[in-house]
Coordinates of C-alpha atoms in Angstrom, one line a residue:
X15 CA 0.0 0.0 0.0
X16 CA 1.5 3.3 -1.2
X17 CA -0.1 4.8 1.9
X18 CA 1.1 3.1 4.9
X19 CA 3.5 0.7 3.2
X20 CA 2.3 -2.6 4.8
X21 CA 1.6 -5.6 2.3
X22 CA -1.5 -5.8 0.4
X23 CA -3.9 -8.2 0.6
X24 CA -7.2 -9.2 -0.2
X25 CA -8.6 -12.1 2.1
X26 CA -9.5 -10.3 5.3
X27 CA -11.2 -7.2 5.6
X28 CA -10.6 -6.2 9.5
X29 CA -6.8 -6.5 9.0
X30 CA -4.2 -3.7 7.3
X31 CA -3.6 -4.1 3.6
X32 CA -6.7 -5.4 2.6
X33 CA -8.2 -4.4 -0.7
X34 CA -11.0 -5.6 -2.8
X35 CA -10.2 -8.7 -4.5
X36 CA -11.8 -7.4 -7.9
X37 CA -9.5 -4.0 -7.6
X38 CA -6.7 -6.0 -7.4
X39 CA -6.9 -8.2 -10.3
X40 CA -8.0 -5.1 -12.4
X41 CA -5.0 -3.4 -11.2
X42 CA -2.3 -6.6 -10.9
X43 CA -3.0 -7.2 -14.7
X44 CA -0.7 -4.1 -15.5
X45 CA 1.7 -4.4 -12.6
X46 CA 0.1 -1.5 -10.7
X47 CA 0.6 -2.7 -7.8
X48 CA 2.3 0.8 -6.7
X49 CA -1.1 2.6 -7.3
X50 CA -3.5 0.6 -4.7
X51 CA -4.5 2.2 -1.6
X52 CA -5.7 0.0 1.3
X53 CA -9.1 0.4 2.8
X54 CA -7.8 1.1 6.1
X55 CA -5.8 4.0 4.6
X56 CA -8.6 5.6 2.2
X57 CA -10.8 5.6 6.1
X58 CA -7.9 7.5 7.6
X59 CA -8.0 9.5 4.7
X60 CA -11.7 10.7 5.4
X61 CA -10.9 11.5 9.3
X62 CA -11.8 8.1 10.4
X63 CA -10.0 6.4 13.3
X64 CA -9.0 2.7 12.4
X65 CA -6.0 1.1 14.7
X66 CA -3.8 -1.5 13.7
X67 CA -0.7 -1.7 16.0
X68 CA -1.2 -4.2 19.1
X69 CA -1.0 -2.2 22.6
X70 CA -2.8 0.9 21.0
X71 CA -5.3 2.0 23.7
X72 CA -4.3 -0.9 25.7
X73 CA -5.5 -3.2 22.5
X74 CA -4.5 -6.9 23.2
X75 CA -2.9 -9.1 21.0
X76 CA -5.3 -10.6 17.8
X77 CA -4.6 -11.4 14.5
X78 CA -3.9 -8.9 11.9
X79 CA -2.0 -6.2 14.4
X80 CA 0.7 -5.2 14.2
X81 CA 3.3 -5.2 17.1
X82 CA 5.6 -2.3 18.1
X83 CA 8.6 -4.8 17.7
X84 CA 7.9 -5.5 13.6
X85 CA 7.3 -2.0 13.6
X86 CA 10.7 -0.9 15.2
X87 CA 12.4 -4.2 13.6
X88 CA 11.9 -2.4 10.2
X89 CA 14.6 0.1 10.9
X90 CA 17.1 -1.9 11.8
X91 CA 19.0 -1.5 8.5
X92 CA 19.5 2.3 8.6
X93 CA 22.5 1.3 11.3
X94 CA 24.4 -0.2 8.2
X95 CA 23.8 2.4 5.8
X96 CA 25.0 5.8 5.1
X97 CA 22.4 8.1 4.9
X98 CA 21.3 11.1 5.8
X99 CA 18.2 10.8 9.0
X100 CA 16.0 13.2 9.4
X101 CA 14.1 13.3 12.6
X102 CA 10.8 14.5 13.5
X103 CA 10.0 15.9 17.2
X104 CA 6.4 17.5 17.9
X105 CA 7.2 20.8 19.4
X106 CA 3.9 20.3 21.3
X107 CA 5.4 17.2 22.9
X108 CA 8.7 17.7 23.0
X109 CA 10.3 15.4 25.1
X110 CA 7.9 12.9 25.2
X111 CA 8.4 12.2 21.4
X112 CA 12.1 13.0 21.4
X113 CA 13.6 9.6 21.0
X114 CA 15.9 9.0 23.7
X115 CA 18.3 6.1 22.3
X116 CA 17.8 7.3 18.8
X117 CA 21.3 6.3 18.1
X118 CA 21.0 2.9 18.8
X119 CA 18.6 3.1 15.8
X120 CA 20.6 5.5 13.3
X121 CA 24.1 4.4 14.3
X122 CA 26.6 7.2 13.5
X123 CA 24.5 8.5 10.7
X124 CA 24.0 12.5 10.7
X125 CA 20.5 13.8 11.7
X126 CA 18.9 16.6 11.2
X127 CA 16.0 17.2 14.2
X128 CA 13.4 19.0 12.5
X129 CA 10.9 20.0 14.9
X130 CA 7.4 20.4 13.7
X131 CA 4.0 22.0 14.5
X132 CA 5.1 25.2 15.3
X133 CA 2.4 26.7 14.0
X134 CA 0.1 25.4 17.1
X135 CA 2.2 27.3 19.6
X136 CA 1.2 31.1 20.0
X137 CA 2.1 33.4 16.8
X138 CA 4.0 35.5 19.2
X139 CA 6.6 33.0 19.5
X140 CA 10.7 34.0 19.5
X141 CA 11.7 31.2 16.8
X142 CA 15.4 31.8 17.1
X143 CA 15.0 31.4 20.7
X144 CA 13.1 28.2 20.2
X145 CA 15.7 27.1 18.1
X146 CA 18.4 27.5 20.8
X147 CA 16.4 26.0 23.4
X148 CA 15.9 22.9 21.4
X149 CA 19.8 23.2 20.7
X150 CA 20.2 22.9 24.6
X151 CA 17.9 20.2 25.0
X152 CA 19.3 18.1 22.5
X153 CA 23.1 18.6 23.6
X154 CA 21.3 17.9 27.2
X155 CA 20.9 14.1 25.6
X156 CA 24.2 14.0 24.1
X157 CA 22.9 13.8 20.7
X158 CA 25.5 15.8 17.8
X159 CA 23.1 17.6 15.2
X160 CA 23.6 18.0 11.4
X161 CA 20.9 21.1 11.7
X162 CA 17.6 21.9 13.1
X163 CA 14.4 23.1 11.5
X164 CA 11.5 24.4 13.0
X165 CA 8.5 23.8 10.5
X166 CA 4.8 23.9 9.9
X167 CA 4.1 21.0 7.7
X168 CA 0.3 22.5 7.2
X169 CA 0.9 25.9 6.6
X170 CA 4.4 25.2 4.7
X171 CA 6.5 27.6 7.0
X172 CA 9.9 26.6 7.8
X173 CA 9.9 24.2 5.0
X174 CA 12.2 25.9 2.2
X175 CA 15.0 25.8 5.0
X176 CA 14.2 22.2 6.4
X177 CA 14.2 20.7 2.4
X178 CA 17.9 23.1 1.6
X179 CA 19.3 21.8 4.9
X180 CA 18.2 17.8 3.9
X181 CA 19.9 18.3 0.4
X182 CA 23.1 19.9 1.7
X183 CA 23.4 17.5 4.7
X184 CA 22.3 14.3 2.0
X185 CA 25.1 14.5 0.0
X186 CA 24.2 12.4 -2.5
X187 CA 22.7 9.6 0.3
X188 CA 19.6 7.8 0.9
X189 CA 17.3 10.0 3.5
X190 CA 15.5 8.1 5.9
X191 CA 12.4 10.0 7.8
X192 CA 11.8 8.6 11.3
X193 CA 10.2 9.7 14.8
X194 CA 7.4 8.5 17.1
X195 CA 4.3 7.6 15.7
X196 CA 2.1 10.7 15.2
X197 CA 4.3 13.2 15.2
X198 CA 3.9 14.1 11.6
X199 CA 6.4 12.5 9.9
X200 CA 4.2 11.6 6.5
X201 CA 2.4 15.4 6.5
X202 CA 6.4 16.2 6.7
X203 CA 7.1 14.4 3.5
X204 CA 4.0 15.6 1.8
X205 CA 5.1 19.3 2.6
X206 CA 8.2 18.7 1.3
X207 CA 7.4 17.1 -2.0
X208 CA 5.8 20.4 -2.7
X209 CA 8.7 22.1 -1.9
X210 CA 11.1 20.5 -4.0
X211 CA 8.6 20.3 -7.2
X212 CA 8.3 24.2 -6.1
X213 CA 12.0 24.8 -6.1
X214 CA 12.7 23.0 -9.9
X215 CA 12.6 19.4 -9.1
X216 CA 10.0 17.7 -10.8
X217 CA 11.1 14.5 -9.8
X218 CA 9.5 14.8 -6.6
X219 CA 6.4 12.7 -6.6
X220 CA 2.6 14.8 -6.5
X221 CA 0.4 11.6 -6.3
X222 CA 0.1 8.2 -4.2
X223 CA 1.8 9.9 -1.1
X224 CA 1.7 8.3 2.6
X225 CA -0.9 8.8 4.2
X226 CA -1.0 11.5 7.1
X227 CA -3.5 11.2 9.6
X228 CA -4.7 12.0 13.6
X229 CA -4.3 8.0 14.5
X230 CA -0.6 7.5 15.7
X231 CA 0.8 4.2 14.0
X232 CA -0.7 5.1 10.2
X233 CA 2.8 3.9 8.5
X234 CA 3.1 0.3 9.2
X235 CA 5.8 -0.4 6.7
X236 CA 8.7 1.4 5.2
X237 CA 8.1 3.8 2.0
X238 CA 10.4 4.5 -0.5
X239 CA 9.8 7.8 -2.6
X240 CA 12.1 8.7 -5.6
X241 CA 12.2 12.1 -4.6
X242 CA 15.5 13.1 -5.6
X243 CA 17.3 13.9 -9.4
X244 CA 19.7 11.3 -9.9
X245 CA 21.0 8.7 -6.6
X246 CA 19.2 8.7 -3.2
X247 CA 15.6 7.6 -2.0
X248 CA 13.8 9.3 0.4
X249 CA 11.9 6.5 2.5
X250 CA 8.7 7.5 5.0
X251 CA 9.4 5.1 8.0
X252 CA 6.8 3.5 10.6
X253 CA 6.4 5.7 13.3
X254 CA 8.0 4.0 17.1
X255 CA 5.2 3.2 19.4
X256 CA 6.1 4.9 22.6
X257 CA 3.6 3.6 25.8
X258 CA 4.1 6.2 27.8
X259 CA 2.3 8.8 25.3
X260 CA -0.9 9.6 26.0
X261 CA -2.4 9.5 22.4
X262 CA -0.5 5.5 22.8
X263 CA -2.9 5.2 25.9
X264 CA -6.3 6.0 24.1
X265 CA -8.7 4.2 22.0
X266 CA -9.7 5.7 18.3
X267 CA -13.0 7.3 20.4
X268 CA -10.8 9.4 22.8
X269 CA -8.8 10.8 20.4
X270 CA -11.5 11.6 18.0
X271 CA -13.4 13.4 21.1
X272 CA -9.8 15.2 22.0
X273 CA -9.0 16.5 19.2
X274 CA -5.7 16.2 19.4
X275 CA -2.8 18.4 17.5
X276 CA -5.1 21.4 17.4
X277 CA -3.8 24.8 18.4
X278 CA -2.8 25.2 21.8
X279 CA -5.0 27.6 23.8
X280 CA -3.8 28.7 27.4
X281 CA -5.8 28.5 30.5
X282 CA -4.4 30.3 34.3
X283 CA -6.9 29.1 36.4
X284 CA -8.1 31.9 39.2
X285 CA -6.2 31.5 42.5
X286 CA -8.1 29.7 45.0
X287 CA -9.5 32.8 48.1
X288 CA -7.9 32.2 51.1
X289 CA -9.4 33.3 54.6
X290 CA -5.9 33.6 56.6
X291 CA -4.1 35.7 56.5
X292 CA -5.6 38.2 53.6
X293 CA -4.2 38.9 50.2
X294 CA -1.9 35.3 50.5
X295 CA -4.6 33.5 48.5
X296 CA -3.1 30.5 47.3
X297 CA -3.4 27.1 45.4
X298 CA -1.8 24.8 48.8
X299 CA -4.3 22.2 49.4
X300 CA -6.3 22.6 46.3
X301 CA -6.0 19.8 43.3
X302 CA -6.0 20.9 39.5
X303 CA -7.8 18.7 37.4
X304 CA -7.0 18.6 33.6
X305 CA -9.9 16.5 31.9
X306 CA -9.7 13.2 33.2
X307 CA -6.3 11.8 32.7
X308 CA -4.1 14.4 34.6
X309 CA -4.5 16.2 38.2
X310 CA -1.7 18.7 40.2
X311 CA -2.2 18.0 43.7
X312 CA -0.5 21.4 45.4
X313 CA 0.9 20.3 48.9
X314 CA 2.8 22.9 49.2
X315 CA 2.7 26.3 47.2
X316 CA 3.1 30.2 48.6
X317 CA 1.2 33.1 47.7
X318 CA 3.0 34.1 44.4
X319 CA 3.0 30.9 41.9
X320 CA 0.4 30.4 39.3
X321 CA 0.5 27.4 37.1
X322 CA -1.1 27.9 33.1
X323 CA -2.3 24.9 31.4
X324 CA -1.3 25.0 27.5
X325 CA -3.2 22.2 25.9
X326 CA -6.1 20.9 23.4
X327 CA -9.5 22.8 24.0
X328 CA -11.6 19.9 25.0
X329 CA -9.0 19.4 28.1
X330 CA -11.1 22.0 31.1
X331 CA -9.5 22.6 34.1
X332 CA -11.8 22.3 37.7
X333 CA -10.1 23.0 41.0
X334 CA -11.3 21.3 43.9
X335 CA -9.9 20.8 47.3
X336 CA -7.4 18.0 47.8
X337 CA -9.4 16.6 50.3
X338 CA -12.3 16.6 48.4
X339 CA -10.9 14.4 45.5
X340 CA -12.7 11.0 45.6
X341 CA -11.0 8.2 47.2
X342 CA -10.3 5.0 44.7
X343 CA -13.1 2.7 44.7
X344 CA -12.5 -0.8 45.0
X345 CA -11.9 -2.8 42.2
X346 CA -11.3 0.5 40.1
X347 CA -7.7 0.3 40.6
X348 CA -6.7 -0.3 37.8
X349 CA -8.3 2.8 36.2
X350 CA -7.1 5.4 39.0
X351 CA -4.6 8.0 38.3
X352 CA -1.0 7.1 40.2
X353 CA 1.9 9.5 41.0
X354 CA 4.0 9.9 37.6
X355 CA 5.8 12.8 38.9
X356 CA 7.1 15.3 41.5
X357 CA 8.3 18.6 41.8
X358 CA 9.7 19.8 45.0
X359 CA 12.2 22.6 45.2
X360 CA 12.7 26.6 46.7
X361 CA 12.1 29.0 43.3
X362 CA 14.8 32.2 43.9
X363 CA 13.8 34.8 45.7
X364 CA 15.1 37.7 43.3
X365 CA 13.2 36.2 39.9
X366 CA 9.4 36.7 38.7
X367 CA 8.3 34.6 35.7
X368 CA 8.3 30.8 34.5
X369 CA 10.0 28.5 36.9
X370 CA 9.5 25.3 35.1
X371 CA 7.1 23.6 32.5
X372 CA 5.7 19.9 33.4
X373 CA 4.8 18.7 29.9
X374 CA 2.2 15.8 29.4
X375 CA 3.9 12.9 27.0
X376 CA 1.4 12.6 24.2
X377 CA -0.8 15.3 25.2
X378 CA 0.9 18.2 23.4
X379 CA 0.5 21.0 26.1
X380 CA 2.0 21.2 29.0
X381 CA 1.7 22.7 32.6
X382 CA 3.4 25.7 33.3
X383 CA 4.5 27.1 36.9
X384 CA 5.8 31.0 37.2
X385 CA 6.1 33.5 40.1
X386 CA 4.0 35.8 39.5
X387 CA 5.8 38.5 42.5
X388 CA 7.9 38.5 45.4
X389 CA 5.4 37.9 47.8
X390 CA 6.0 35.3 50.2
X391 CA 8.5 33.4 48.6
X392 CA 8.9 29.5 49.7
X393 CA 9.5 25.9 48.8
X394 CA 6.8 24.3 46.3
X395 CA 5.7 20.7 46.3
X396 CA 3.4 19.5 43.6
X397 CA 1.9 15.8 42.6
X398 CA 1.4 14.8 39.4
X399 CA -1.5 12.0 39.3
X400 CA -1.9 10.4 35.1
X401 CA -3.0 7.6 34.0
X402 CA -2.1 4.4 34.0
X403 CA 1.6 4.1 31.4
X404 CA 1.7 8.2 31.4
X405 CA 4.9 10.2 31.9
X406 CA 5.6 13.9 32.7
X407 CA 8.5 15.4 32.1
X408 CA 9.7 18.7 34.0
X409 CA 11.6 20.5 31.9
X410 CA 13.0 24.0 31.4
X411 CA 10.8 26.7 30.3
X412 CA 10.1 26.3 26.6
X413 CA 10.3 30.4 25.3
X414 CA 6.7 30.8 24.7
X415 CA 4.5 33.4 25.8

């Protein structure tokens, strides 16, 4: 399938590749076998949800998925080539689709991050400070950069420097396009095949693109695109199925209901009144509830922090009293929120403004906590309940307003 590159076949509806038998003769009697979307892919294609990868919002094992290992096993050969990767980070989710061991994937090959989405985050955004803040993170992880771009794959922005980066860093190579599942990889490749028939190079496919969708694990296979004038291949990769994402964690309804990957809109709650003493109104003892997969219990908090939610519109935000939060019934275990994280330190007493972002993996927004004044300075102690599998990072203030 030139959509999501897994084989094609025609003897079982309910699993990936299938076509209709009839379409396929038609189209096997001239070797077009290169021109056959699957069914699966033309649903995607009109906004529908269909999963194939096993462990997808907790999805057991059955025939016809696909597991995350024959997913990941499929990129085992870039190690032994020399090519130029390109990786894909969502901006939105930065860390938690980062890639951590990306090396033991790519070997020694170059790569160039490019970092996409940008276009969700607020149009007041410094770029070139974004773009040194990403450099920081990455040299954080050890990881050695050919280049970074910061693109919007939708609108097109950024992409005339990510495509001249890829052909000066390519050299001639193969170019192998990889990163978490749902990051954008294949709306990535689709923005830049426009660019490169835009800049001269017709050779750059228009038609029987992969597939870009809202359901994380679309590419099952790997996808070669002759993309280039003369030698190289530019190859669309299955996307790595990370469990500790969110959008991993829920089912094709939750994420058509969430929305996912639309613009970011920011919330800052109302400080909770407090009695005693007056004017030191403050969130200590109060829980912030983000939709139902993520709650800030504040154990300890003074007077002058605030905390802004940056995240998908159909996530609200009610605060209720710690005390108040209903106790796990029995047998519901399972479904409860746990502790995923933890952030306990003094903020110094000389600086107003962000002190540190705690961003949800898979999500795309995060939590942001800032002083807001000097008054009453003190230590802050924070819980961070999530669902079952879910990680939160804290991390240093993305340069957003």
């Amino acid at each position: 399938c030139y959509g999501c590159g897994v084989a094609l076949q025609t003897k079982d509806e309910s699993i990936a590749g299938y076509v209709d038998a009839a379409e396929y003769a038609t189209k096997a009697v001239h070797r077009h076998y290169d021109m056959m979307l699957c069914a699966r892919c033309a649903a995607l294609s009109n906004g529908k949800f269909v999963n194939a990868v096993e462990g997808q919002g907790g999805l057991k094992a059955a025939p016809g998925l696909i597991t995350p290992k024959q997913l990941r096993d499929q990129l085992k050969p870039i190690r032994e080539k020399k090519a130029l990767v390109v990786k894909v980070v969502d901006v939105t989710d930065f860390h938690g689709s980062f890639l951590k061991k990306v090396r033991d994937v790519v070997g020694g090959n170059p790569i160039l991050l490019v970092v996409t989405k940008v276009d969700l985050l607020d149009s007041k955004t410094d770029l070139d400070a974004l773009v040194e803040w990403v450099g920081r993170e990455a040299e954080t992880r050890r990881l050695s950069l050919a280049g970074i771009a910061l693109v919007s794959s939708r609108k097109g922005s950024g992409m005339r420097d990510a495509v001249l980066q890829m052909m000066r860093e390519r050299n001639g190579r193969d170019v192998y396009v990889l990163g978490a599942a749902n990051v954008g990889k294949s709306s990535f490749i689709r923005a830049a095949m426009d660019e490169l028939r835009s800049a001269g190079n017709y050779f750059a496919p228009s038609k029987r693109l992969p597939v870009a969708s809202a359901m994380p694990g679309t590419t099952l296979g790997v996808i070669p695109l002759k993309a280039f004038e003369g030698k190289g291949i530019l190859f669309d990769t299955p996307g790595l199925f990370l469990h500790h994402r969110l959008n991993s964690l829920l089912g094709p309804d939750d994420l058509s209901t969430m929305k996912l990957g639309a613009s970011l809109k920011k919330f800052v709650p109302k400080t909770p009144e407090c009695a005693e003493p007056p004017g030191f109104d403050s969130f200590q003892g109060y829980s912030l509830c983000w939709g139902s997969f993520v709650r800030v219990d504040v154990v300890r908090c003074p007077p002058n922090v605030a905390f802004s939610f940056y995240g998908p519109k159909s996530q609200r935000v009610d605060i209720i009293k710690t005390s108040d939060v209903p106790p796990t019934t029995p047998g519901q275990e399972e479904a409860a929120l746990r502790v995923v994280n933890e952030i306990d330190f003094v903020p110094p007493t000389n600086v107003v403004g962000p002190l540190v972002d705690l961003s949800v993996s898979g999500l795309g927004g995060w939590i942001r906590v800032e002083k807001t004044d000097s008054r009453g300075d003190g230590a802050i102690l924070a819980r961070v309940y999530g669902v079952r599998g879910l990680e939160v990072f804290a991390r240093d203030v993305m340069p957003t307003p």
